[in-house]
Short mmCIF file of C-alpha atoms in Angstrom, two decimals:
data_model
loop_
_atom_site.label_atom_id
_atom_site.label_comp_id
_atom_site.label_asym_id
_atom_site.label_seq_id
_atom_site.Cartn_x
_atom_site.Cartn_y
_atom_site.Cartn_z
CA MET A 1 150.37 61.09 -156.79
CA ALA A 2 151.14 57.38 -157.09
CA LEU A 3 152.63 55.72 -154.01
CA LEU A 4 152.73 52.33 -155.73
CA THR A 5 152.63 51.50 -159.42
CA ILE A 6 152.12 47.85 -160.38
CA GLN A 7 153.30 46.98 -163.88
CA ASN A 8 152.61 43.63 -165.60
CA LEU A 9 152.80 41.89 -162.22
CA SER A 10 152.36 38.12 -162.03
CA LEU A 11 152.13 36.45 -158.60
CA GLY A 12 152.69 32.90 -157.47
CA TYR A 13 155.08 30.35 -156.04
CA ASP A 14 158.02 28.41 -157.49
CA SER A 15 157.82 30.39 -160.75
CA ARG A 16 154.18 29.30 -161.22
CA ALA A 17 151.83 32.25 -161.64
CA ILE A 18 148.40 32.17 -159.99
CA VAL A 19 147.57 35.78 -160.95
CA LYS A 20 148.91 37.29 -164.17
CA ASN A 21 149.54 40.74 -165.60
CA LEU A 22 148.21 43.06 -162.91
CA ASN A 23 148.44 46.75 -163.84
CA PHE A 24 147.22 49.52 -161.54
CA SER A 25 148.43 52.30 -159.27
CA VAL A 26 147.65 53.30 -155.69
CA ASN A 27 147.59 57.04 -155.08
CA THR A 28 148.08 58.95 -151.86
CA GLY A 29 144.81 58.91 -149.89
CA ASP A 30 143.29 55.90 -151.66
CA TYR A 31 141.42 53.18 -149.76
CA LEU A 32 141.94 50.02 -151.79
CA CYS A 33 140.18 46.78 -150.87
CA ILE A 34 141.49 43.53 -152.33
CA VAL A 35 138.67 40.99 -152.63
CA GLY A 36 138.12 37.64 -154.32
CA GLU A 37 137.62 33.94 -153.81
CA ASN A 38 139.59 31.95 -151.23
CA GLY A 39 142.95 30.86 -152.59
CA SER A 40 142.88 33.42 -155.38
CA GLY A 41 146.17 35.05 -154.37
CA LYS A 42 145.15 38.02 -152.20
CA THR A 43 147.66 37.39 -149.39
CA THR A 44 150.34 36.49 -151.93
CA HIS A 45 149.72 39.86 -153.55
CA MET A 46 150.12 41.69 -150.25
CA LYS A 47 153.34 39.83 -149.39
CA THR A 48 154.68 40.76 -152.82
CA LEU A 49 153.83 44.44 -152.23
CA LEU A 50 155.80 44.19 -148.97
CA HIS A 51 158.76 42.56 -150.75
CA LEU A 52 158.35 39.51 -148.51
CA GLN A 53 157.92 37.47 -151.67
CA GLU A 54 159.34 37.93 -155.15
CA PRO A 55 156.93 38.35 -158.08
CA VAL A 56 156.96 35.74 -160.84
CA SER A 57 157.34 38.65 -163.26
CA GLY A 58 156.67 42.37 -163.53
CA GLN A 59 157.56 45.10 -161.09
CA ILE A 60 156.36 47.31 -158.24
CA LEU A 61 157.48 50.93 -158.42
CA ILE A 62 157.49 53.10 -155.30
CA GLY A 63 156.84 56.84 -155.60
CA ASP A 64 155.85 60.02 -153.75
CA GLY A 65 158.89 59.74 -151.46
CA LEU A 66 157.76 56.42 -149.94
CA LYS A 67 160.51 54.12 -148.66
CA LYS A 68 160.28 50.34 -148.31
CA ASN A 69 160.59 50.59 -144.50
CA GLU A 70 157.77 53.15 -144.28
CA ILE A 71 154.90 50.74 -144.87
CA GLY A 72 152.80 49.72 -141.87
CA TYR A 73 151.65 46.09 -141.98
CA LEU A 74 148.98 44.30 -139.98
CA PRO A 75 149.13 40.59 -140.94
CA GLN A 76 146.62 37.87 -140.21
CA GLN A 77 147.24 36.62 -136.69
CA THR A 78 148.29 33.07 -135.92
CA ILE A 79 147.51 31.22 -132.68
CA VAL A 80 151.16 31.61 -131.63
CA GLN A 81 151.08 35.38 -132.19
CA LYS A 82 147.87 35.76 -130.17
CA ASP A 83 149.67 34.13 -127.23
CA PHE A 84 152.77 36.34 -127.43
CA PRO A 85 154.09 37.06 -123.88
CA ALA A 86 155.01 40.76 -124.20
CA SER A 87 153.49 43.98 -122.93
CA VAL A 88 151.31 46.20 -125.10
CA ARG A 89 153.94 48.95 -124.97
CA GLU A 90 156.71 46.58 -126.08
CA ILE A 91 154.71 45.39 -129.08
CA VAL A 92 153.69 48.90 -130.17
CA LEU A 93 157.28 50.14 -129.79
CA SER A 94 158.53 47.30 -132.00
CA GLY A 95 156.83 49.08 -134.89
CA CYS A 96 159.64 51.65 -134.68
CA GLN A 97 162.36 49.10 -135.47
CA GLY A 98 162.56 50.21 -139.10
CA ARG A 99 163.45 53.70 -137.86
CA CYS A 100 166.28 52.50 -135.60
CA GLY A 101 168.70 51.28 -138.26
CA LEU A 102 171.70 49.80 -136.42
CA ARG A 103 170.83 51.61 -133.20
CA PRO A 104 170.07 48.99 -130.45
CA PHE A 105 167.66 51.20 -128.51
CA TYR A 106 164.57 53.36 -129.06
CA SER A 107 164.94 57.13 -129.09
CA LYS A 108 162.87 59.56 -127.06
CA GLU A 109 160.98 60.49 -130.24
CA GLU A 110 160.16 56.85 -130.99
CA LYS A 111 158.91 56.26 -127.46
CA HIS A 112 156.74 59.36 -127.79
CA LEU A 113 155.40 58.10 -131.13
CA ALA A 114 154.42 54.79 -129.51
CA GLU A 115 152.59 56.64 -126.74
CA GLU A 116 150.81 58.81 -129.33
CA ASN A 117 149.63 55.80 -131.31
CA MET A 118 148.45 53.92 -128.22
CA GLU A 119 146.36 56.97 -127.33
CA ARG A 120 145.16 57.22 -130.94
CA MET A 121 143.92 53.60 -130.80
CA GLY A 122 142.35 54.01 -127.33
CA ILE A 123 144.68 51.49 -125.63
CA LYS A 124 146.96 53.73 -123.57
CA GLU A 125 145.52 52.42 -120.31
CA LEU A 126 146.52 48.91 -121.44
CA ARG A 127 150.18 49.84 -122.05
CA ASN A 128 151.53 47.61 -119.25
CA ARG A 129 149.14 44.71 -119.80
CA CYS A 130 150.33 41.44 -121.30
CA TYR A 131 149.27 41.19 -124.94
CA ARG A 132 148.03 37.60 -124.65
CA GLU A 133 145.59 38.60 -121.88
CA LEU A 134 143.72 41.02 -124.16
CA SER A 135 140.53 40.43 -126.13
CA GLY A 136 140.72 39.95 -129.90
CA GLY A 137 139.58 43.50 -130.57
CA GLN A 138 142.13 44.95 -128.13
CA GLN A 139 144.89 42.89 -129.74
CA GLN A 140 143.99 44.23 -133.18
CA ARG A 141 144.14 47.80 -131.85
CA VAL A 142 147.61 47.05 -130.45
CA LEU A 143 148.77 45.72 -133.82
CA LEU A 144 147.27 48.70 -135.62
CA ALA A 145 149.12 51.06 -133.25
CA ARG A 146 152.30 49.09 -133.98
CA ALA A 147 151.75 49.43 -137.74
CA LEU A 148 151.22 53.18 -137.35
CA CYS A 149 154.63 53.46 -135.68
CA ALA A 150 156.15 52.26 -138.95
CA THR A 151 154.37 54.72 -141.24
CA ARG A 152 152.64 58.04 -141.69
CA LYS A 153 151.76 57.18 -145.29
CA VAL A 154 150.40 53.71 -146.05
CA LEU A 155 148.90 50.76 -144.15
CA LEU A 156 148.62 47.20 -145.50
CA LEU A 157 145.97 45.24 -143.61
CA ASP A 158 145.32 41.52 -144.10
CA GLU A 159 141.81 40.65 -142.87
CA PRO A 160 142.00 43.03 -139.86
CA VAL A 161 138.52 42.07 -138.54
CA SER A 162 138.86 38.29 -138.87
CA GLY A 163 137.32 36.52 -135.86
CA LEU A 164 135.94 39.70 -134.28
CA ASP A 165 132.33 40.08 -133.18
CA PRO A 166 130.06 42.49 -135.11
CA LYS A 167 130.37 45.38 -132.61
CA VAL A 168 134.18 45.21 -132.50
CA THR A 169 134.28 44.73 -136.29
CA ALA A 170 132.30 47.96 -136.78
CA GLU A 171 134.64 49.80 -134.39
CA MET A 172 137.71 48.54 -136.25
CA TYR A 173 136.30 49.58 -139.63
CA ALA A 174 135.53 53.04 -138.20
CA LEU A 175 139.11 53.38 -136.90
CA ILE A 176 140.58 52.41 -140.28
CA ASN A 177 138.21 54.79 -142.08
CA ASP A 178 139.22 57.64 -139.76
CA LEU A 179 142.91 56.97 -140.47
CA ASN A 180 142.20 57.10 -144.19
CA HIS A 181 140.39 60.42 -143.78
CA GLU A 182 143.47 61.70 -141.93
CA GLY A 183 145.47 61.06 -145.11
CA ILE A 184 146.84 57.56 -144.62
CA THR A 185 146.56 55.36 -147.70
CA VAL A 186 144.90 52.01 -146.89
CA ILE A 187 145.33 48.72 -148.76
CA MET A 188 143.17 46.04 -147.15
CA ILE A 189 142.39 42.41 -147.92
CA SER A 190 138.78 41.67 -147.04
CA HIS A 191 136.26 38.85 -147.33
CA ASP A 192 133.59 41.35 -146.27
CA ILE A 193 132.35 42.65 -149.60
CA ALA A 194 129.66 44.80 -147.93
CA ALA A 195 132.35 46.69 -145.99
CA ALA A 196 134.54 46.90 -149.09
CA VAL A 197 131.88 48.63 -151.15
CA ARG A 198 130.98 50.85 -148.21
CA TYR A 199 134.46 52.15 -147.32
CA ALA A 200 136.80 51.59 -150.28
CA SER A 201 137.57 54.20 -152.90
CA HIS A 202 138.97 51.47 -155.19
CA ILE A 203 138.61 47.70 -155.43
CA LEU A 204 140.95 45.06 -156.81
CA HIS A 205 139.13 41.78 -157.44
CA ILE A 206 141.39 38.74 -157.89
CA GLY A 207 139.98 35.42 -159.05
CA ASN A 208 138.67 33.85 -162.23
CA ALA A 209 138.17 37.43 -163.36
CA VAL A 210 140.53 40.27 -162.44
CA PHE A 211 139.11 43.76 -161.98
CA TYR A 212 140.58 47.06 -160.79
CA GLY A 213 138.64 50.29 -160.59
CA THR A 214 136.63 52.61 -158.38
CA ARG A 215 133.98 51.29 -156.02
CA ASN A 216 131.19 52.45 -158.33
CA GLU A 217 132.85 50.88 -161.37
CA TYR A 218 133.13 47.61 -159.44
CA LEU A 219 129.45 47.65 -158.53
CA GLU A 220 128.62 47.97 -162.24
CA SER A 221 131.12 45.33 -163.40
CA ASP A 222 130.32 41.69 -164.17
CA ALA A 223 132.87 40.56 -161.56
CA GLY A 224 131.33 42.78 -158.89
CA LYS A 225 127.75 41.82 -159.61
CA PHE A 226 128.58 38.10 -159.64
CA PHE A 227 130.65 38.22 -156.42
CA LEU A 228 128.00 40.26 -154.58
CA MET A 229 125.32 37.84 -155.68
CA GLN A 230 127.44 34.89 -154.47
CA GLN A 231 127.98 36.49 -151.07
CA LYS A 232 124.29 37.28 -150.63
CA GLY A 233 123.47 33.70 -151.57
CA GLY A 234 125.92 32.41 -148.98
CA GLU A 235 124.33 34.56 -146.27
CA ALA A 236 120.80 33.43 -147.09
#
């Protein structure tokens, strides 16, 4: 069943579209990777899905009982965010803010949920550590635990392995894949086309050409073949 339905969506800034007429749906359990050239509008698309930015035109329909405050989001980190002076537990708990409404405190259930998600991400022993003292991989696990406190349905991840070494990158991809197999829908921006075609069920390619389809359809498409060839050439 469709969690998100995108109809005739155009993205951009100041009423100027950089991507036009997107039409696709994301169903429960999908693993969608958004790929494409730098500056093609991938992050703009994710911010629009989160209602952090208005579309130039078109609409995003929410279904299957999903609410706007039930989407977990892991954004790209800035230098300031990496140096945030709070404990791991405080940051993970902040993912429950959408559940609090006007209540100025966390409930027993929300505190338990934070503990569950820290254990799920293998960071429970770090709960009292200062976030800025952690390694990049540990910080991403903290932010993923925080995002999980906001949702049991769908995660939006913007370059979640950016800046991580190969071992930690592989561990992060495995964590995300496990969450998807548990039933959480994943929408992830990635520059790593090899990982996209390994893990994703569907791929949205934004750029000079726009493509949406299954992983296998993407591998057979002109956009997919050209982009894969470009990436291999860049690695040579």
